[in-house]
Amino acid sequence: MSRTTRTTRWRLSLAATAALAVSSVLVPAPAHAEAVADYAITVDPSATGATIDDTMYGVFFEDINRAADGGLYAELVQNRSFEYSTADNTSYTPLTSWTVDGTARVVDDAGRLNERNRNYLSLGAGSSVANTGYNTGIRLEQGKRYDFSVWARATAGTTLTVSLKDAAGDLAGARRVSVRGGWAKYTATFTATRTSNRGRLAVASTGAVALDMVSLFPRDTYKNQPNGLRKDLAEKIEALRPGFLRFPGGCLVNTGSMQDYSEASGWQRKRAYQWKDTVGPVEQRATNANFWGYNQSYGLGYYEYFRFAEDIGAMPLPVVPALVTGCGQNRATDDEALLRRHIQDTLDLIEFANGPATSTWGKVRAQMGHPKPFGLTHIGVGNEENLPDEFFTRFQKFRAAIEAKYPDITVVSNSGPDDTGTTFDRLWQLNREAGVGMVDEHYYNSPQWFLQNNDRYDSYDRNGPKVFLGEYASQGNAFKNALAEAAFMTGLERNADVVKLASYAPLLANEDYVQWRPDMIWFNNRASWNSASYEVQKLFMNNTGDRVVPSTATGTPDVSGPITGAVGLSTWATSAAYDDVKVTAADGTTLLSDDFSGDASKWTHSGGGSWTVQDGAYVQTDTDAENTLVTAGDPAWKDYDLHVKATKKSGKEGFLVAFGVKDTGNYYWWNLGGWNNTQSAVEQASDGGKSTLLSKPHSIETGRAYDIDIKVRGRQVGLYLDGQLWGSFTDDKPAEPFRQVVTEDRRTGDLIVKVVNAQSTAARTAIGLGGAEVSSRARVTTLAADPEEVNTETDTPVAPVTSTFSGVAGKFTYTFPANSVTFLRIKQR
């Protein structure tokens, strides 16, 4: 996952009005719908289409939004090892999630459980501690069994009383554990007598005792595995039938220190995810500061990832650090010895996955309970690096070492954090020139972008590197987002000879610990539910087919009319001063002129921050505020020149100068010095979602005055910085609301006609099957809802409906509902 200074990252989109809002007028329903079809789909079953691999669609797991601890990892105790630290989150202490009655302190000394488990709890005689779990508390279900364990040490004999309670009283019978001597593991089992979402695990001691690894697991985990996974979440992932599982990140892989967790490194807490930290007995695994602002216990580690991939029938696809950080950090590690160590760690990882039980690391796997190799075939090196040359130099060393020892392993590179721009172009050039087998692309864009870019991969080199679309999503979790993603996925399938792997991201989100939106599966401590995007992904993943059957469809709308809108100024985590704003029409008429010698009455403040007129400039002073937009002018303005003088006063970024402003959710802006002052870009907001049109590495100097000029002519825009052309674009790409693809499932003989109708008008469609002999009945699965609908814990308006259609023939007509995704499975004779 790429982290920017914004909560989202986006790319190219079409116009200031949202495609989903206007698409109904692009393809109007005829006055007499029965007389003429709105669309036509022509299928050519005799033509050869791309083969679709079984691994086409998969899932990407990253520990973001509490996806692991407090999520997929079934452990119910939070901060079980007292390792929480301000290094994880400034609000944390070693007793976060614990309450103390009596005397208790967290100790870091030579009496610890082991070297890599640094902290333990010293609990005084007659004292107790209680754990709050996650969300509202520990979830217990009546009649279910729960396994407690703790590592304890006591110089004199003492008794622990372990109980499960909520505010109303006991949730299970208390258990007593006798402790004497050095560190040892003690266990007990509970059966819940009531159901509660607000449980607490309490441990009381009659004497002084040291405690560590205080744990409570439901007995009913996924596949009943020890140290297992939360069953409902794992089963939802399994129901997708994913072809691969990419793990463990994301920004976890390429941020922080590349050192290990040891005395020599000073027990580095903010480290890149390193697989050796996460295997072996759980009480000996390291802890880490999760990049997303919390602690990562590594109870869910590489062995569990491999095992989960095997359980769901997915190809494992781990990603390792390339020693170039990204996600806003952007540093290259120049330490050859450290680089060699990470390369060897990667070779050891392959041995851990594939080596015989007699090999060094294969033996570790076998001792953990899996003598049989996991069958690793792909491995990713790096994630979204913004330093293309530095990354690729190091990638090539990893690749050479891996291919020399394991020539059958596909080593996956990447193309940076965006779907276009100078970093993207440079990395693709390097990957092509080096003959890399597969390149990982990532992008998070507006629904409009996905409707515009169905043809993205049509022009990719068929003989070049294959594409792994490792992270993508439309910005939002409403059905309109899922519709746009579905439309885009028809293009992925059509280009399955180039796009070999694809995974929506992120996968999981605990509703009370969210760092990133959108997400596929949402949950809390008591329930989980499918987003609209999950339903789309499941529909495609369960009905992929084996080959594309070439087909065509009518109906691409045109984009007409000029870019129109007012102008605006904004900042992001930055204080800046703006002056000498002037908007001039193409004929030279002054539309707006403001030197701020008086007040700022011409401007409307619609964002955050604090704007005041100071010394003849309009100044935003709040360096914590994000998107402080102020606007002026007429939304009907067109064909104009905007001039602004801007000076950065302090903060993390630069300037945001807006044009084509319709309202607070629909505009363009030139983002100068964004992404922690590392690049500049043109972004477009459409219904609140953003996409990026142009992007270049660039930073803004503090205290320097910049002249910014934007020239809007029709749908063409030119951008000038200090009198020099910085870039230009033409925004004229249509957002097609009607997309389709046809595939064949050779195992069943079915033709699968997949149609996305992302508009508010039903689409009567004439379908010609090109002479294929077919059954007259089709199995139909439909997702249809209002585009703004969002699935929640208590309401799931976006859900599949199955039916039968009996009117199939060589040529037939089918009406696809407004705002729908429809799959017709047609049996061939």
PDB file of N, CA and C in Angstrom, residues 481-527:
ATOM      1  N   ASN A 481     -18.516   2.540  -6.921  1.00  0.00           N
ATOM      2  CA  ASN A 481     -17.100   2.176  -6.997  1.00  0.00           C
ATOM      3  C   ASN A 481     -16.929   0.758  -7.517  1.00  0.00           C
ATOM      4  N   ALA A 482     -17.746  -0.149  -7.007  1.00  0.00           N
ATOM      5  CA  ALA A 482     -17.679  -1.541  -7.457  1.00  0.00           C
ATOM      6  C   ALA A 482     -18.052  -1.663  -8.931  1.00  0.00           C
ATOM      7  N   LEU A 483     -19.025  -0.879  -9.384  1.00  0.00           N
ATOM      8  CA  LEU A 483     -19.397  -0.888 -10.800  1.00  0.00           C
ATOM      9  C   LEU A 483     -18.221  -0.471 -11.680  1.00  0.00           C
ATOM     10  N   ALA A 484     -17.538   0.592 -11.272  1.00  0.00           N
ATOM     11  CA  ALA A 484     -16.397   1.058 -12.048  1.00  0.00           C
ATOM     12  C   ALA A 484     -15.280   0.019 -12.069  1.00  0.00           C
ATOM     13  N   GLU A 485     -15.043  -0.628 -10.928  1.00  0.00           N
ATOM     14  CA  GLU A 485     -14.037  -1.687 -10.874  1.00  0.00           C
ATOM     15  C   GLU A 485     -14.422  -2.856 -11.767  1.00  0.00           C
ATOM     16  N   ALA A 486     -15.698  -3.214 -11.751  1.00  0.00           N
ATOM     17  CA  ALA A 486     -16.161  -4.315 -12.603  1.00  0.00           C
ATOM     18  C   ALA A 486     -15.958  -3.981 -14.074  1.00  0.00           C
ATOM     19  N   ALA A 487     -16.272  -2.752 -14.458  1.00  0.00           N
ATOM     20  CA  ALA A 487     -16.061  -2.346 -15.847  1.00  0.00           C
ATOM     21  C   ALA A 487     -14.596  -2.478 -16.220  1.00  0.00           C
ATOM     22  N   PHE A 488     -13.712  -2.079 -15.317  1.00  0.00           N
ATOM     23  CA  PHE A 488     -12.272  -2.169 -15.568  1.00  0.00           C
ATOM     24  C   PHE A 488     -11.820  -3.621 -15.662  1.00  0.00           C
ATOM     25  N   MET A 489     -12.401  -4.487 -14.840  1.00  0.00           N
ATOM     26  CA  MET A 489     -12.000  -5.892 -14.833  1.00  0.00           C
ATOM     27  C   MET A 489     -12.322  -6.587 -16.147  1.00  0.00           C
ATOM     28  N   THR A 490     -13.345  -6.126 -16.856  1.00  0.00           N
ATOM     29  CA  THR A 490     -13.590  -6.721 -18.176  1.00  0.00           C
ATOM     30  C   THR A 490     -12.404  -6.481 -19.089  1.00  0.00           C
ATOM     31  N   GLY A 491     -11.745  -5.320 -18.923  1.00  0.00           N
ATOM     32  CA  GLY A 491     -10.542  -5.037 -19.699  1.00  0.00           C
ATOM     33  C   GLY A 491      -9.353  -5.855 -19.257  1.00  0.00           C
ATOM     34  N   LEU A 492      -9.267  -6.157 -17.962  1.00  0.00           N
ATOM     35  CA  LEU A 492      -8.194  -7.033 -17.477  1.00  0.00           C
ATOM     36  C   LEU A 492      -8.324  -8.410 -18.113  1.00  0.00           C
ATOM     37  N   GLU A 493      -9.544  -8.942 -18.137  1.00  0.00           N
ATOM     38  CA  GLU A 493      -9.733 -10.278 -18.710  1.00  0.00           C
ATOM     39  C   GLU A 493      -9.463 -10.277 -20.207  1.00  0.00           C
ATOM     40  N   ARG A 494      -9.930  -9.243 -20.892  1.00  0.00           N
ATOM     41  CA  ARG A 494      -9.688  -9.172 -22.330  1.00  0.00           C
ATOM     42  C   ARG A 494      -8.184  -9.196 -22.635  1.00  0.00           C
ATOM     43  N   ASN A 495      -7.386  -8.672 -21.704  1.00  0.00           N
ATOM     44  CA  ASN A 495      -5.927  -8.614 -21.873  1.00  0.00           C
ATOM     45  C   ASN A 495      -5.215  -9.614 -20.971  1.00  0.00           C
ATOM     46  N   ALA A 496      -5.824 -10.778 -20.781  1.00  0.00           N
ATOM     47  CA  ALA A 496      -5.256 -11.767 -19.874  1.00  0.00           C
ATOM     48  C   ALA A 496      -3.932 -12.341 -20.367  1.00  0.00           C
ATOM     49  N   ASP A 497      -3.574 -12.082 -21.613  1.00  0.00           N
ATOM     50  CA  ASP A 497      -2.250 -12.488 -22.090  1.00  0.00           C
ATOM     51  C   ASP A 497      -1.160 -11.562 -21.566  1.00  0.00           C
ATOM     52  N   VAL A 498      -1.525 -10.363 -21.102  1.00  0.00           N
ATOM     53  CA  VAL A 498      -0.577  -9.401 -20.524  1.00  0.00           C
ATOM     54  C   VAL A 498      -0.744  -9.320 -19.022  1.00  0.00           C
ATOM     55  N   VAL A 499      -1.988  -9.152 -18.563  1.00  0.00           N
ATOM     56  CA  VAL A 499      -2.265  -9.068 -17.129  1.00  0.00           C
ATOM     57  C   VAL A 499      -2.448 -10.490 -16.605  1.00  0.00           C
ATOM     58  N   LYS A 500      -1.433 -11.004 -15.950  1.00  0.00           N
ATOM     59  CA  LYS A 500      -1.469 -12.402 -15.517  1.00  0.00           C
ATOM     60  C   LYS A 500      -1.988 -12.570 -14.096  1.00  0.00           C
ATOM     61  N   LEU A 501      -1.869 -11.524 -13.272  1.00  0.00           N
ATOM     62  CA  LEU A 501      -2.319 -11.580 -11.886  1.00  0.00           C
ATOM     63  C   LEU A 501      -2.952 -10.235 -11.540  1.00  0.00           C
ATOM     64  N   ALA A 502      -3.998 -10.254 -10.709  1.00  0.00           N
ATOM     65  CA  ALA A 502      -4.640  -9.005 -10.286  1.00  0.00           C
ATOM     66  C   ALA A 502      -5.277  -9.189  -8.918  1.00  0.00           C
ATOM     67  N   SER A 503      -5.108  -8.199  -8.040  1.00  0.00           N
ATOM     68  CA  SER A 503      -5.693  -8.274  -6.703  1.00  0.00           C
ATOM     69  C   SER A 503      -6.116  -6.895  -6.224  1.00  0.00           C
ATOM     70  N   TYR A 504      -7.386  -6.807  -5.845  1.00  0.00           N
ATOM     71  CA  TYR A 504      -7.930  -5.612  -5.194  1.00  0.00           C
ATOM     72  C   TYR A 504      -7.208  -5.405  -3.866  1.00  0.00           C
ATOM     73  N   ALA A 505      -7.112  -4.162  -3.429  1.00  0.00           N
ATOM     74  CA  ALA A 505      -6.467  -3.887  -2.138  1.00  0.00           C
ATOM     75  C   ALA A 505      -7.080  -2.648  -1.497  1.00  0.00           C
ATOM     76  N   PRO A 506      -7.009  -2.580  -0.153  1.00  0.00           N
ATOM     77  CA  PRO A 506      -6.643  -3.625   0.793  1.00  0.00           C
ATOM     78  C   PRO A 506      -7.766  -4.650   0.986  1.00  0.00           C
ATOM     79  N   LEU A 507      -7.397  -5.725   1.674  1.00  0.00           N
ATOM     80  CA  LEU A 507      -8.315  -6.845   1.825  1.00  0.00           C
ATOM     81  C   LEU A 507      -9.234  -6.675   3.029  1.00  0.00           C
ATOM     82  N   LEU A 508      -8.703  -6.261   4.179  1.00  0.00           N
ATOM     83  CA  LEU A 508      -9.451  -6.270   5.433  1.00  0.00           C
ATOM     84  C   LEU A 508      -9.394  -4.923   6.138  1.00  0.00           C
ATOM     85  N   ALA A 509     -10.462  -4.615   6.887  1.00  0.00           N
ATOM     86  CA  ALA A 509     -10.482  -3.395   7.689  1.00  0.00           C
ATOM     87  C   ALA A 509     -11.345  -3.600   8.928  1.00  0.00           C
ATOM     88  N   ASN A 510     -10.733  -3.410  10.089  1.00  0.00           N
ATOM     89  CA  ASN A 510     -11.480  -3.369  11.344  1.00  0.00           C
ATOM     90  C   ASN A 510     -12.080  -1.971  11.450  1.00  0.00           C
ATOM     91  N   GLU A 511     -13.387  -1.879  11.569  1.00  0.00           N
ATOM     92  CA  GLU A 511     -14.070  -0.592  11.476  1.00  0.00           C
ATOM     93  C   GLU A 511     -13.632   0.417  12.530  1.00  0.00           C
ATOM     94  N   ASP A 512     -13.025  -0.036  13.614  1.00  0.00           N
ATOM     95  CA  ASP A 512     -12.588   0.879  14.663  1.00  0.00           C
ATOM     96  C   ASP A 512     -11.115   1.249  14.572  1.00  0.00           C
ATOM     97  N   TYR A 513     -10.404   0.720  13.571  1.00  0.00           N
ATOM     98  CA  TYR A 513      -8.967   0.992  13.432  1.00  0.00           C
ATOM     99  C   TYR A 513      -8.634   1.166  11.952  1.00  0.00           C
ATOM    100  N   VAL A 514      -9.117   2.220  11.353  1.00  0.00           N
ATOM    101  CA  VAL A 514      -9.002   2.366   9.896  1.00  0.00           C
ATOM    102  C   VAL A 514      -7.934   3.399   9.534  1.00  0.00           C
ATOM    103  N   GLN A 515      -6.933   2.982   8.768  1.00  0.00           N
ATOM    104  CA  GLN A 515      -5.932   3.893   8.225  1.00  0.00           C
ATOM    105  C   GLN A 515      -6.125   4.156   6.735  1.00  0.00           C
ATOM    106  N   TRP A 516      -6.954   3.345   6.103  1.00  0.00           N
ATOM    107  CA  TRP A 516      -7.051   3.417   4.638  1.00  0.00           C
ATOM    108  C   TRP A 516      -8.445   2.987   4.213  1.00  0.00           C
ATOM    109  N   ARG A 517      -8.999   3.712   3.281  1.00  0.00           N
ATOM    110  CA  ARG A 517     -10.246   3.351   2.628  1.00  0.00           C
ATOM    111  C   ARG A 517     -10.033   3.498   1.134  1.00  0.00           C
ATOM    112  N   PRO A 518     -10.696   2.668   0.330  1.00  0.00           N
ATOM    113  CA  PRO A 518     -11.696   1.650   0.643  1.00  0.00           C
ATOM    114  C   PRO A 518     -11.045   0.328   1.019  1.00  0.00           C
ATOM    115  N   ASP A 519     -11.880  -0.643   1.423  1.00  0.00           N
ATOM    116  CA  ASP A 519     -11.415  -1.970   1.801  1.00  0.00           C
ATOM    117  C   ASP A 519     -12.453  -3.004   1.375  1.00  0.00           C
ATOM    118  N   MET A 520     -11.995  -4.246   1.183  1.00  0.00           N
ATOM    119  CA  MET A 520     -12.877  -5.253   0.615  1.00  0.00           C
ATOM    120  C   MET A 520     -13.800  -5.908   1.648  1.00  0.00           C
ATOM    121  N   ILE A 521     -13.234  -6.305   2.811  1.00  0.00           N
ATOM    122  CA  ILE A 521     -14.006  -6.981   3.847  1.00  0.00           C
ATOM    123  C   ILE A 521     -13.892  -6.154   5.118  1.00  0.00           C
ATOM    124  N   TRP A 522     -15.032  -5.827   5.711  1.00  0.00           N
ATOM    125  CA  TRP A 522     -15.069  -5.045   6.932  1.00  0.00           C
ATOM    126  C   TRP A 522     -15.472  -5.932   8.107  1.00  0.00           C
ATOM    127  N   PHE A 523     -15.014  -5.567   9.309  1.00  0.00           N
ATOM    128  CA  PHE A 523     -15.324  -6.402  10.457  1.00  0.00           C
ATOM    129  C   PHE A 523     -15.173  -5.600  11.750  1.00  0.00           C
ATOM    130  N   ASN A 524     -15.677  -6.177  12.822  1.00  0.00           N
ATOM    131  CA  ASN A 524     -15.397  -5.730  14.183  1.00  0.00           C
ATOM    132  C   ASN A 524     -15.180  -6.983  15.021  1.00  0.00           C
ATOM    133  N   ASN A 525     -15.289  -6.900  16.319  1.00  0.00           N
ATOM    134  CA  ASN A 525     -15.001  -8.089  17.132  1.00  0.00           C
ATOM    135  C   ASN A 525     -16.124  -9.124  17.114  1.00  0.00           C
ATOM    136  N   ARG A 526     -17.272  -8.773  16.543  1.00  0.00           N
ATOM    137  CA  ARG A 526     -18.423  -9.685  16.608  1.00  0.00           C
ATOM    138  C   ARG A 526     -18.942 -10.134  15.244  1.00  0.00           C
ATOM    139  N   ALA A 527     -18.578  -9.412  14.167  1.00  0.00           N
ATOM    140  CA  ALA A 527     -19.177  -9.707  12.864  1.00  0.00           C
ATOM    141  C   ALA A 527     -18.238  -9.262  11.750  1.00  0.00           C
TER     142      ALA A 527
END
